[in-house]
Each structure stands twice: as structure tokens, then as C-alpha cells.
Amino acid sequence: MSAQPARKLLVLPGDGIGPEVMREVGRVITWLEKNRGLTFEVTEDLVGGASLAEYGVPIRNEVIEKAREADAVLFGSVGDPRWSHVGFDKRPEVAILKLRQELELFANLRPAKVFDALVDASTLKPDVVRGLDIMIVRETVGGIYFGNPRGIETLADGSRRGVNTEVYTTSEIERVARVAFEMARKRSNHVCSVEKCNVMESGLLWKEVVTDLHAREFSDVTLSHMLADNCAMQLVRNPRQFDVIVTGNLFGDILSDLASMLTGSLGMLPSATLGAVQANGKSPALYEPIHGSAPDIAGQGIANPIAQILSFAMLLRYSFDLQEDAQMVEEAVSRVLESGLRTADIMSEGMARVGTSVMGEAIVRELDKLQG
Ligand code: IPM
Ligand code: MG
């Protein structure tokens, strides 16, 4: 049997609960190496507040270069209240924004899927969320996050003015919409494009470009349009009407947090951010949970590692086409939930409350059983 080449992973645990939940992914990686004949070459580095403390910057250029060379990046979370007063160029959050931008990771896939065992953990009625399976495709290198002009200026009268600009070009809209349409073809074949074309020119262009692309290349997919505020309302009223939602950076940020809570907890949802195929044939990709660094519970061993582990499952699927292994990890998570184990964020009556590492161990034990 010829040895498979090692798959190069850059692991960036970051701040807060990042390192704790990433440790549990380590167990899954070790298990896959032992039991599934896979080899990973794992390099770890600092980002966010952890990097600021050590190097004075949220991310070093060297780390961006390592990310470029890796087959995939597994990211934890960044954000640290100790750095909340520094300038925008120095905040921990710059680490993820710079990685997205430098690697041109423009399509952020944020699935919101409800596990049967967690139907009761949602704040919404079980009937509303049972069987829910939405994919939000969020644009991540454009829009108001990066548009110019931006900044805070002092006016002649001494008062100040803060400015950010929402900008989208035809090609930026097209490439992310294309990802959404292609994704829909593998799912329930419905894309809902979300903007605010009633008040924003960038939203009007968004709608026109998506409509044109649909007519040209994807007329087999059902396309609908929705204003972002209405979409927020519809997501809590009747979330199962959606299949794939495609939207810009800011609306996607907000709507994906909203959608994640339909599933019971922010601690459950993974994401994948994909870029275009590069000249060297590589497709840059970064995987991260939707949740943040949760400084309020960091270091207590109570964080839910599932979103981080499911992000790793997405990595297996999208970067390495290891469908069966990804499926096993997802199935192991599902079985652990069915067995009644719960971290604090998804705890409900009659279930067994466990900490981060017990949850991680339990998932690996389920993998053992699945492997037989
Ligand atoms: C996310 C986060 C980031 C974002 C922050 C940490 C910059 O909220 O990935 O959703 O706003 O994109
Ligand atoms: Mg967010």
C-alpha cells in the first residue's frame, strides 16, 4: 500500500475558549491517524490576543505565509477584552479578517442544522426547528467590513464622525452567488438572496447581479430575494422555508448568529471559508466555529467543543474530500448527543452535564464504536 502524503494543517487556536476546544480536535486527529490510515502534518501558531501578548501584533506575516502553504487552516476564535481599547489595526479580530482577506477567502459557508437530540435545546418551539437544515453563504472579503473611506475623523467644530462604506463589485457578487447556486444544486435547489435593495445601491446591484447570473447559468435552481430585515424575521418565524441563503458580509454575520441559535447553541455550529483555486492549484480554505472566544467562560473547562470538532469535519469534507471520515465524525457527535451528554450551553432537564474534555473523549469513544 503506498503511503498517503501527509495533509498539511495549520492550527490556530487563538484566544479564550479557542485552545480548550481545539485540544478536543487534537483527540479526533489522533484517532483518525491511528484508525483510518490518515496522516496530518500539524503546525500550530498564535493569533489574536495570544499573538498580541507575545509579538505585539494580532497576526504575523509569517503566519499568513504558513496559512498560504497549508492545505487547510483550522481556526479557533479571537477576541480578548484585554485588547478592546487598542486601535482597529491592532485588535485581536484583525487576525481572522486579515486571513480572510490575504487568502481571498470570499465564501463563508455557515450551516445551521438541528440535531434531533437537541430539538428541545432551541429557544424556539420544537415544531418550528425540527429537521432544520439551512446553509448561509456569507461573502467575507468585501462589503462594509473592508470598504473605503473608513475611519473616525474630527470635524471643524470638534465633534467626531465615524465612517464605513458598503461596497460590492459585480465580480465580488458573482463569485459568491456562484458558490451558493452550486451548493443549492447539491441540496434542495433553492437560493434566497438577501440584501437591502430598498435603501442601498450596493444592495440593488447585488440583486441585479444575482438575478442576471441566475438567468445565465443557474435557471434550474429556484431563486428568491428577500430584504435582510424580513429575513431575520422569517428565520425565527418559519426557518424551514430556507435552503441556501446568500448575502453580504455584515448581513451574513448577523443572520448566521441568529440562525445558529435556532439549533440550540452558538457552541454547535461550524463554518468553512473557501477561496478561489490559486495558480499553484491549491484552494485556500479556513475552518472555524461560528462562536467567538467566550472570555467569560474561558479556562473553566466547560466550553462546548462540538462546533470546533464539526469545523474539522467540514475540513475533511471540503479540503480533502474525505466524505466517509467527515460523516463518521458527524455521526459520532450525533450519537453522543443522543446518549444524553450535554455541555452547559445545551443542557436541558434529565441530561448529563459534562465539561469540554469529557465531551471530546465521548466523541472519540463513539468513533471507536463506529469503526467496530
Ligand atoms: C464571525 C465573527 C467575526 C466577524 C469577528 C470576530 C471579526 O463575528 O466570524 O462571525 O465579524 O466576521
Ligand atoms: Mg460573527
mmCIF file of N, CA and C in Angstrom, residues 217-325:
data_model
loop_
_atom_site.group_PDB
_atom_site.id
_atom_site.type_symbol
_atom_site.label_atom_id
_atom_site.label_comp_id
_atom_site.label_asym_id
_atom_site.label_seq_id
_atom_site.Cartn_x
_atom_site.Cartn_y
_atom_site.Cartn_z
ATOM 1 N N GLU A 217 -26.787 31.157 -15.953
ATOM 2 C CA GLU A 217 -26.122 29.875 -15.671
ATOM 3 C C GLU A 217 -26.867 28.921 -14.736
ATOM 4 N N PHE A 218 -27.853 29.443 -14.002
ATOM 5 C CA PHE A 218 -28.438 28.584 -12.964
ATOM 6 C C PHE A 218 -29.963 28.593 -12.983
ATOM 7 N N SER A 219 -30.569 28.651 -14.152
ATOM 8 C CA SER A 219 -32.031 28.775 -14.185
ATOM 9 C C SER A 219 -32.737 27.506 -13.685
ATOM 10 N N ASP A 220 -31.969 26.414 -13.519
ATOM 11 C CA ASP A 220 -32.550 25.192 -12.944
ATOM 12 C C ASP A 220 -32.736 25.305 -11.424
ATOM 13 N N VAL A 221 -32.091 26.299 -10.818
ATOM 14 C CA VAL A 221 -32.209 26.488 -9.360
ATOM 15 C C VAL A 221 -33.318 27.507 -9.104
ATOM 16 N N THR A 222 -34.109 27.311 -8.056
ATOM 17 C CA THR A 222 -35.139 28.298 -7.713
ATOM 18 C C THR A 222 -34.478 29.455 -6.967
ATOM 19 N N LEU A 223 -34.722 30.665 -7.439
ATOM 20 C CA LEU A 223 -34.132 31.853 -6.796
ATOM 21 C C LEU A 223 -35.233 32.741 -6.236
ATOM 22 N N SER A 224 -35.043 33.186 -4.985
ATOM 23 C CA SER A 224 -35.933 34.207 -4.440
ATOM 24 C C SER A 224 -35.080 35.308 -3.825
ATOM 25 N N HIS A 225 -35.696 36.455 -3.567
ATOM 26 C CA HIS A 225 -34.975 37.590 -2.981
ATOM 27 C C HIS A 225 -35.695 38.015 -1.714
ATOM 28 N N MET A 226 -34.941 38.487 -0.741
ATOM 29 C CA MET A 226 -35.577 38.928 0.494
ATOM 30 C C MET A 226 -34.782 40.085 1.086
ATOM 31 N N LEU A 227 -35.470 41.038 1.680
ATOM 32 C CA LEU A 227 -34.783 42.116 2.380
ATOM 33 C C LEU A 227 -34.237 41.558 3.698
ATOM 34 N N ALA A 228 -33.082 42.067 4.106
ATOM 35 C CA ALA A 228 -32.377 41.486 5.248
ATOM 36 C C ALA A 228 -33.200 41.527 6.540
ATOM 37 N N ASP A 229 -33.932 42.602 6.758
ATOM 38 C CA ASP A 229 -34.729 42.681 7.996
ATOM 39 C C ASP A 229 -35.848 41.648 7.970
ATOM 40 N N ASN A 230 -36.478 41.497 6.814
ATOM 41 C CA ASN A 230 -37.519 40.481 6.684
ATOM 42 C C ASN A 230 -36.931 39.084 6.882
ATOM 43 N N CYS A 231 -35.715 38.872 6.368
ATOM 44 C CA CYS A 231 -35.063 37.568 6.502
ATOM 45 C C CYS A 231 -34.844 37.230 7.975
ATOM 46 N N ALA A 232 -34.438 38.215 8.762
ATOM 47 C CA ALA A 232 -34.242 37.982 10.199
ATOM 48 C C ALA A 232 -35.565 37.535 10.823
ATOM 49 N N MET A 233 -36.629 38.206 10.429
ATOM 50 C CA MET A 233 -37.952 37.871 10.964
ATOM 51 C C MET A 233 -38.384 36.468 10.515
ATOM 52 N N GLN A 234 -38.189 36.179 9.217
ATOM 53 C CA GLN A 234 -38.590 34.869 8.690
ATOM 54 C C GLN A 234 -37.788 33.724 9.299
ATOM 55 N N LEU A 235 -36.544 34.018 9.656
ATOM 56 C CA LEU A 235 -35.696 32.973 10.249
ATOM 57 C C LEU A 235 -36.215 32.511 11.612
ATOM 58 N N VAL A 236 -36.852 33.398 12.346
ATOM 59 C CA VAL A 236 -37.442 32.940 13.604
ATOM 60 C C VAL A 236 -38.896 32.508 13.453
ATOM 61 N N ARG A 237 -39.568 33.048 12.413
ATOM 62 C CA ARG A 237 -40.978 32.698 12.216
ATOM 63 C C ARG A 237 -41.129 31.296 11.616
ATOM 64 N N ASN A 238 -40.395 31.076 10.520
ATOM 65 C CA ASN A 238 -40.517 29.802 9.812
ATOM 66 C C ASN A 238 -39.188 29.471 9.111
ATOM 67 N N PRO A 239 -38.190 29.076 9.895
ATOM 68 C CA PRO A 239 -36.843 28.917 9.329
ATOM 69 C C PRO A 239 -36.749 27.823 8.268
ATOM 70 N N ARG A 240 -37.665 26.855 8.308
ATOM 71 C CA ARG A 240 -37.530 25.739 7.354
ATOM 72 C C ARG A 240 -37.885 26.114 5.921
ATOM 73 N N GLN A 241 -38.374 27.348 5.700
ATOM 74 C CA GLN A 241 -38.637 27.780 4.322
ATOM 75 C C GLN A 241 -37.328 27.969 3.551
ATOM 76 N N PHE A 242 -36.180 28.071 4.277
ATOM 77 C CA PHE A 242 -34.912 28.352 3.603
ATOM 78 C C PHE A 242 -34.113 27.090 3.311
ATOM 79 N N ASP A 243 -33.374 27.175 2.195
ATOM 80 C CA ASP A 243 -32.393 26.133 1.888
ATOM 81 C C ASP A 243 -31.015 26.801 1.939
ATOM 82 N N VAL A 244 -30.644 27.523 0.873
ATOM 83 C CA VAL A 244 -29.391 28.279 0.873
ATOM 84 C C VAL A 244 -29.724 29.767 0.903
ATOM 85 N N ILE A 245 -29.067 30.492 1.798
ATOM 86 C CA ILE A 245 -29.203 31.950 1.839
ATOM 87 C C ILE A 245 -27.865 32.524 1.399
ATOM 88 N N VAL A 246 -27.867 33.454 0.449
ATOM 89 C CA VAL A 246 -26.600 34.103 0.073
ATOM 90 C C VAL A 246 -26.717 35.586 0.382
ATOM 91 N N THR A 247 -25.695 36.114 1.053
ATOM 92 C CA THR A 247 -25.777 37.508 1.460
ATOM 93 C C THR A 247 -24.388 38.096 1.686
ATOM 94 N N GLY A 248 -24.349 39.415 1.886
ATOM 95 C CA GLY A 248 -23.078 40.112 2.063
ATOM 96 C C GLY A 248 -22.481 39.888 3.451
ATOM 97 N N ASN A 249 -21.365 40.532 3.659
ATOM 98 C CA ASN A 249 -20.557 40.307 4.847
ATOM 99 C C ASN A 249 -21.285 40.633 6.164
ATOM 100 N N LEU A 250 -21.817 41.837 6.259
ATOM 101 C CA LEU A 250 -22.428 42.266 7.521
ATOM 102 C C LEU A 250 -23.756 41.546 7.792
ATOM 103 N N PHE A 251 -24.620 41.495 6.783
ATOM 104 C CA PHE A 251 -25.897 40.792 6.999
ATOM 105 C C PHE A 251 -25.629 39.318 7.305
ATOM 106 N N GLY A 252 -24.634 38.745 6.643
ATOM 107 C CA GLY A 252 -24.299 37.341 6.876
ATOM 108 C C GLY A 252 -23.791 37.103 8.287
ATOM 109 N N ASP A 253 -23.038 38.054 8.792
ATOM 110 C CA ASP A 253 -22.530 37.944 10.166
ATOM 111 C C ASP A 253 -23.707 37.882 11.144
ATOM 112 N N ILE A 254 -24.639 38.787 10.950
ATOM 113 C CA ILE A 254 -25.774 38.885 11.875
ATOM 114 C C ILE A 254 -26.729 37.695 11.711
ATOM 115 N N LEU A 255 -27.096 37.414 10.464
ATOM 116 C CA LEU A 255 -28.080 36.347 10.236
ATOM 117 C C LEU A 255 -27.536 34.972 10.630
ATOM 118 N N SER A 256 -26.219 34.784 10.530
ATOM 119 C CA SER A 256 -25.688 33.465 10.901
ATOM 120 C C SER A 256 -25.666 33.279 12.416
ATOM 121 N N ASP A 257 -25.447 34.335 13.169
ATOM 122 C CA ASP A 257 -25.575 34.209 14.628
ATOM 123 C C ASP A 257 -27.022 33.872 14.977
ATOM 124 N N LEU A 258 -27.931 34.556 14.316
ATOM 125 C CA LEU A 258 -29.350 34.307 14.555
ATOM 126 C C LEU A 258 -29.697 32.847 14.222
ATOM 127 N N ALA A 259 -29.270 32.410 13.044
ATOM 128 C CA ALA A 259 -29.600 31.049 12.612
ATOM 129 C C ALA A 259 -28.992 30.013 13.552
ATOM 130 N N SER A 260 -27.817 30.309 14.076
ATOM 131 C CA SER A 260 -27.173 29.323 14.939
ATOM 132 C C SER A 260 -27.996 29.064 16.202
ATOM 133 N N MET A 261 -28.646 30.098 16.695
ATOM 134 C CA MET A 261 -29.430 29.904 17.917
ATOM 135 C C MET A 261 -30.677 29.056 17.679
ATOM 136 N N LEU A 262 -31.098 28.954 16.422
ATOM 137 C CA LEU A 262 -32.230 28.071 16.122
ATOM 138 C C LEU A 262 -31.855 26.638 16.471
ATOM 139 N N THR A 263 -30.555 26.349 16.391
ATOM 140 C CA THR A 263 -30.100 24.977 16.613
ATOM 141 C C THR A 263 -29.845 24.705 18.089
ATOM 142 N N GLY A 264 -30.038 25.685 18.933
ATOM 143 C CA GLY A 264 -29.869 25.444 20.364
ATOM 144 C C GLY A 264 -28.725 26.218 20.959
ATOM 145 N N SER A 265 -27.609 26.293 20.242
ATOM 146 C CA SER A 265 -26.472 26.991 20.821
ATOM 147 C C SER A 265 -25.472 27.404 19.755
ATOM 148 N N LEU A 266 -24.851 28.531 19.998
ATOM 149 C CA LEU A 266 -23.752 29.010 19.160
ATOM 150 C C LEU A 266 -22.586 28.017 19.228
ATOM 151 N N GLY A 267 -22.581 27.232 20.287
ATOM 152 C CA GLY A 267 -21.482 26.284 20.500
ATOM 153 C C GLY A 267 -21.554 25.046 19.614
ATOM 154 N N MET A 268 -22.562 24.981 18.743
ATOM 155 C CA MET A 268 -22.769 23.795 17.917
ATOM 156 C C MET A 268 -22.330 23.982 16.464
ATOM 157 N N LEU A 269 -22.197 25.245 16.027
ATOM 158 C CA LEU A 269 -22.096 25.440 14.585
ATOM 159 C C LEU A 269 -20.706 25.707 14.019
ATOM 160 N N PRO A 270 -20.345 24.904 13.018
ATOM 161 C CA PRO A 270 -19.057 25.063 12.353
ATOM 162 C C PRO A 270 -19.177 26.019 11.168
ATOM 163 N N SER A 271 -18.058 26.369 10.571
ATOM 164 C CA SER A 271 -18.117 27.055 9.282
ATOM 165 C C SER A 271 -16.871 26.769 8.468
ATOM 166 N N ALA A 272 -17.001 26.974 7.165
ATOM 167 C CA ALA A 272 -15.878 26.808 6.248
ATOM 168 C C ALA A 272 -15.802 28.072 5.414
ATOM 169 N N THR A 273 -14.614 28.601 5.224
ATOM 170 C CA THR A 273 -14.470 29.762 4.354
ATOM 171 C C THR A 273 -13.525 29.398 3.225
ATOM 172 N N LEU A 274 -14.058 29.467 2.012
ATOM 173 C CA LEU A 274 -13.325 28.963 0.856
ATOM 174 C C LEU A 274 -12.935 30.090 -0.090
ATOM 175 N N GLY A 275 -11.787 29.911 -0.739
ATOM 176 C CA GLY A 275 -11.332 30.888 -1.725
ATOM 177 C C GLY A 275 -11.272 30.251 -3.099
ATOM 178 N N ALA A 276 -10.835 31.037 -4.077
ATOM 179 C CA ALA A 276 -10.729 30.524 -5.445
ATOM 180 C C ALA A 276 -9.467 29.684 -5.594
ATOM 181 N N VAL A 277 -9.491 28.774 -6.550
ATOM 182 C CA VAL A 277 -8.306 27.946 -6.825
ATOM 183 C C VAL A 277 -7.162 28.866 -7.266
ATOM 184 N N GLN A 278 -5.984 28.663 -6.657
ATOM 185 C CA GLN A 278 -4.827 29.513 -6.937
ATOM 186 C C GLN A 278 -4.010 28.986 -8.117
ATOM 187 N N ALA A 279 -3.052 29.807 -8.560
ATOM 188 C CA ALA A 279 -2.181 29.417 -9.674
ATOM 189 C C ALA A 279 -1.441 28.110 -9.359
ATOM 190 N N ASN A 280 -1.095 27.894 -8.078
ATOM 191 C CA ASN A 280 -0.377 26.667 -7.706
ATOM 192 C C ASN A 280 -1.317 25.466 -7.551
ATOM 193 N N GLY A 281 -2.579 25.647 -7.909
ATOM 194 C CA GLY A 281 -3.530 24.545 -7.875
ATOM 195 C C GLY A 281 -4.199 24.356 -6.527
ATOM 196 N N LYS A 282 -3.747 25.104 -5.520
ATOM 197 C CA LYS A 282 -4.352 24.947 -4.187
ATOM 198 C C LYS A 282 -5.634 25.768 -4.050
ATOM 199 N N SER A 283 -6.577 25.233 -3.287
ATOM 200 C CA SER A 283 -7.768 26.012 -2.946
ATOM 201 C C SER A 283 -7.663 26.386 -1.488
ATOM 202 N N PRO A 284 -7.399 27.647 -1.190
ATOM 203 C CA PRO A 284 -7.263 28.034 0.204
ATOM 204 C C PRO A 284 -8.579 27.843 0.946
ATOM 205 N N ALA A 285 -8.492 27.390 2.189
ATOM 206 C CA ALA A 285 -9.710 27.172 2.962
ATOM 207 C C ALA A 285 -9.399 27.270 4.449
ATOM 208 N N LEU A 286 -10.318 27.887 5.144
ATOM 209 C CA LEU A 286 -10.165 28.053 6.584
ATOM 210 C C LEU A 286 -11.454 27.585 7.265
ATOM 211 N N TYR A 287 -11.314 26.881 8.352
ATOM 212 C CA TYR A 287 -12.466 26.317 9.052
ATOM 213 C C TYR A 287 -12.490 26.849 10.467
ATOM 214 N N GLU A 288 -13.639 27.309 10.900
ATOM 215 C CA GLU A 288 -13.727 27.875 12.255
ATOM 216 C C GLU A 288 -15.151 27.748 12.767
ATOM 217 N N PRO A 289 -15.299 27.641 14.088
ATOM 218 C CA PRO A 289 -16.654 27.666 14.634
ATOM 219 C C PRO A 289 -17.238 29.057 14.480
ATOM 220 N N ILE A 290 -18.555 29.162 14.516
ATOM 221 C CA ILE A 290 -19.186 30.475 14.429
ATOM 222 C C ILE A 290 -19.025 31.247 15.735
ATOM 223 N N HIS A 291 -18.912 30.490 16.828
ATOM 224 C CA HIS A 291 -18.834 31.184 18.121
ATOM 225 C C HIS A 291 -17.512 31.903 18.270
ATOM 226 N N GLY A 292 -17.477 32.826 19.225
ATOM 227 C CA GLY A 292 -16.264 33.585 19.482
ATOM 228 C C GLY A 292 -15.445 32.977 20.613
ATOM 229 N N SER A 293 -14.603 33.796 21.208
ATOM 230 C CA SER A 293 -13.645 33.310 22.200
ATOM 231 C C SER A 293 -14.270 33.146 23.589
ATOM 232 N N ALA A 294 -15.485 33.640 23.769
ATOM 233 C CA ALA A 294 -16.228 33.496 25.031
ATOM 234 C C ALA A 294 -15.357 33.691 26.275
ATOM 235 N N PRO A 295 -14.743 34.879 26.416
ATOM 236 C CA PRO A 295 -13.826 35.105 27.541
ATOM 237 C C PRO A 295 -14.478 34.863 28.907
ATOM 238 N N ASP A 296 -15.798 35.018 28.979
ATOM 239 C CA ASP A 296 -16.478 34.838 30.277
ATOM 240 C C ASP A 296 -16.401 33.412 30.810
ATOM 241 N N ILE A 297 -16.238 32.435 29.923
ATOM 242 C CA ILE A 297 -16.158 31.047 30.416
ATOM 243 C C ILE A 297 -14.804 30.393 30.115
ATOM 244 N N ALA A 298 -13.880 31.184 29.578
ATOM 245 C CA ALA A 298 -12.578 30.607 29.204
ATOM 246 C C ALA A 298 -11.846 30.054 30.425
ATOM 247 N N GLY A 299 -11.147 28.962 30.214
ATOM 248 C CA GLY A 299 -10.300 28.402 31.272
ATOM 249 C C GLY A 299 -11.044 27.567 32.296
ATOM 250 N N GLN A 300 -12.349 27.450 32.161
ATOM 251 C CA GLN A 300 -13.123 26.701 33.160
ATOM 252 C C GLN A 300 -13.391 25.255 32.742
ATOM 253 N N GLY A 301 -13.028 24.919 31.517
ATOM 254 C CA GLY A 301 -13.249 23.546 31.055
ATOM 255 C C GLY A 301 -14.716 23.216 30.830
ATOM 256 N N ILE A 302 -15.543 24.231 30.571
ATOM 257 C CA ILE A 302 -16.978 23.949 30.388
ATOM 258 C C ILE A 302 -17.465 24.245 28.968
ATOM 259 N N ALA A 303 -16.574 24.779 28.119
ATOM 260 C CA ALA A 303 -16.994 25.160 26.763
ATOM 261 C C ALA A 303 -17.369 23.935 25.937
ATOM 262 N N ASN A 304 -18.267 24.143 25.011
ATOM 263 C CA ASN A 304 -18.712 23.081 24.111
ATOM 264 C C ASN A 304 -17.707 22.935 22.942
ATOM 265 N N PRO A 305 -17.068 21.774 22.802
ATOM 266 C CA PRO A 305 -16.088 21.623 21.723
ATOM 267 C C PRO A 305 -16.706 21.202 20.390
ATOM 268 N N ILE A 306 -18.035 21.045 20.341
ATOM 269 C CA ILE A 306 -18.653 20.441 19.154
ATOM 270 C C ILE A 306 -18.505 21.302 17.897
ATOM 271 N N ALA A 307 -18.693 22.624 18.012
ATOM 272 C CA ALA A 307 -18.559 23.473 16.814
ATOM 273 C C ALA A 307 -17.149 23.370 16.235
ATOM 274 N N GLN A 308 -16.159 23.295 17.113
ATOM 275 C CA GLN A 308 -14.777 23.188 16.634
ATOM 276 C C GLN A 308 -14.544 21.825 15.976
ATOM 277 N N ILE A 309 -15.099 20.781 16.586
ATOM 278 C CA ILE A 309 -14.938 19.429 16.026
ATOM 279 C C ILE A 309 -15.690 19.309 14.695
ATOM 280 N N LEU A 310 -16.887 19.902 14.623
ATOM 281 C CA LEU A 310 -17.632 19.859 13.364
ATOM 282 C C LEU A 310 -16.955 20.721 12.287
ATOM 283 N N SER A 311 -16.239 21.761 12.706
ATOM 284 C CA SER A 311 -15.460 22.550 11.734
ATOM 285 C C SER A 311 -14.366 21.676 11.137
ATOM 286 N N PHE A 312 -13.787 20.844 11.974
ATOM 287 C CA PHE A 312 -12.771 19.912 11.483
ATOM 288 C C PHE A 312 -13.404 18.888 10.523
ATOM 289 N N ALA A 313 -14.624 18.466 10.823
ATOM 290 C CA ALA A 313 -15.320 17.542 9.899
ATOM 291 C C ALA A 313 -15.536 18.221 8.544
ATOM 292 N N MET A 314 -15.882 19.514 8.569
ATOM 293 C CA MET A 314 -16.043 20.243 7.300
ATOM 294 C C MET A 314 -14.716 20.292 6.550
ATOM 295 N N LEU A 315 -13.631 20.429 7.295
ATOM 296 C CA LEU A 315 -12.288 20.452 6.690
ATOM 297 C C LEU A 315 -12.009 19.138 5.973
ATOM 298 N N LEU A 316 -12.342 18.034 6.631
ATOM 299 C CA LEU A 316 -12.133 16.721 6.000
ATOM 300 C C LEU A 316 -12.919 16.636 4.705
ATOM 301 N N ARG A 317 -14.127 17.167 4.749
ATOM 302 C CA ARG A 317 -15.031 17.069 3.600
ATOM 303 C C ARG A 317 -14.612 17.977 2.443
ATOM 304 N N TYR A 318 -14.432 19.256 2.735
ATOM 305 C CA TYR A 318 -14.210 20.228 1.659
ATOM 306 C C TYR A 318 -12.760 20.309 1.194
ATOM 307 N N SER A 319 -11.796 20.191 2.107
ATOM 308 C CA SER A 319 -10.401 20.332 1.658
ATOM 309 C C SER A 319 -9.810 19.020 1.173
ATOM 310 N N PHE A 320 -10.272 17.886 1.733
ATOM 311 C CA PHE A 320 -9.626 16.618 1.395
ATOM 312 C C PHE A 320 -10.569 15.586 0.790
ATOM 313 N N ASP A 321 -11.827 15.962 0.612
ATOM 314 C CA ASP A 321 -12.802 15.047 0.049
ATOM 315 C C ASP A 321 -12.873 13.717 0.818
ATOM 316 N N LEU A 322 -12.637 13.778 2.121
ATOM 317 C CA LEU A 322 -12.735 12.568 2.951
ATOM 318 C C LEU A 322 -14.165 12.466 3.479
ATOM 319 N N GLN A 323 -15.090 12.156 2.565
ATOM 320 C CA GLN A 323 -16.516 12.169 2.906
ATOM 321 C C GLN A 323 -16.841 11.193 4.032
ATOM 322 N N GLU A 324 -16.276 9.993 3.934
ATOM 323 C CA GLU A 324 -16.621 8.960 4.904
ATOM 324 C C GLU A 324 -16.122 9.320 6.303
ATOM 325 N N ASP A 325 -14.901 9.858 6.366
ATOM 326 C CA ASP A 325 -14.346 10.232 7.665
ATOM 327 C C ASP A 325 -15.120 11.404 8.267
#
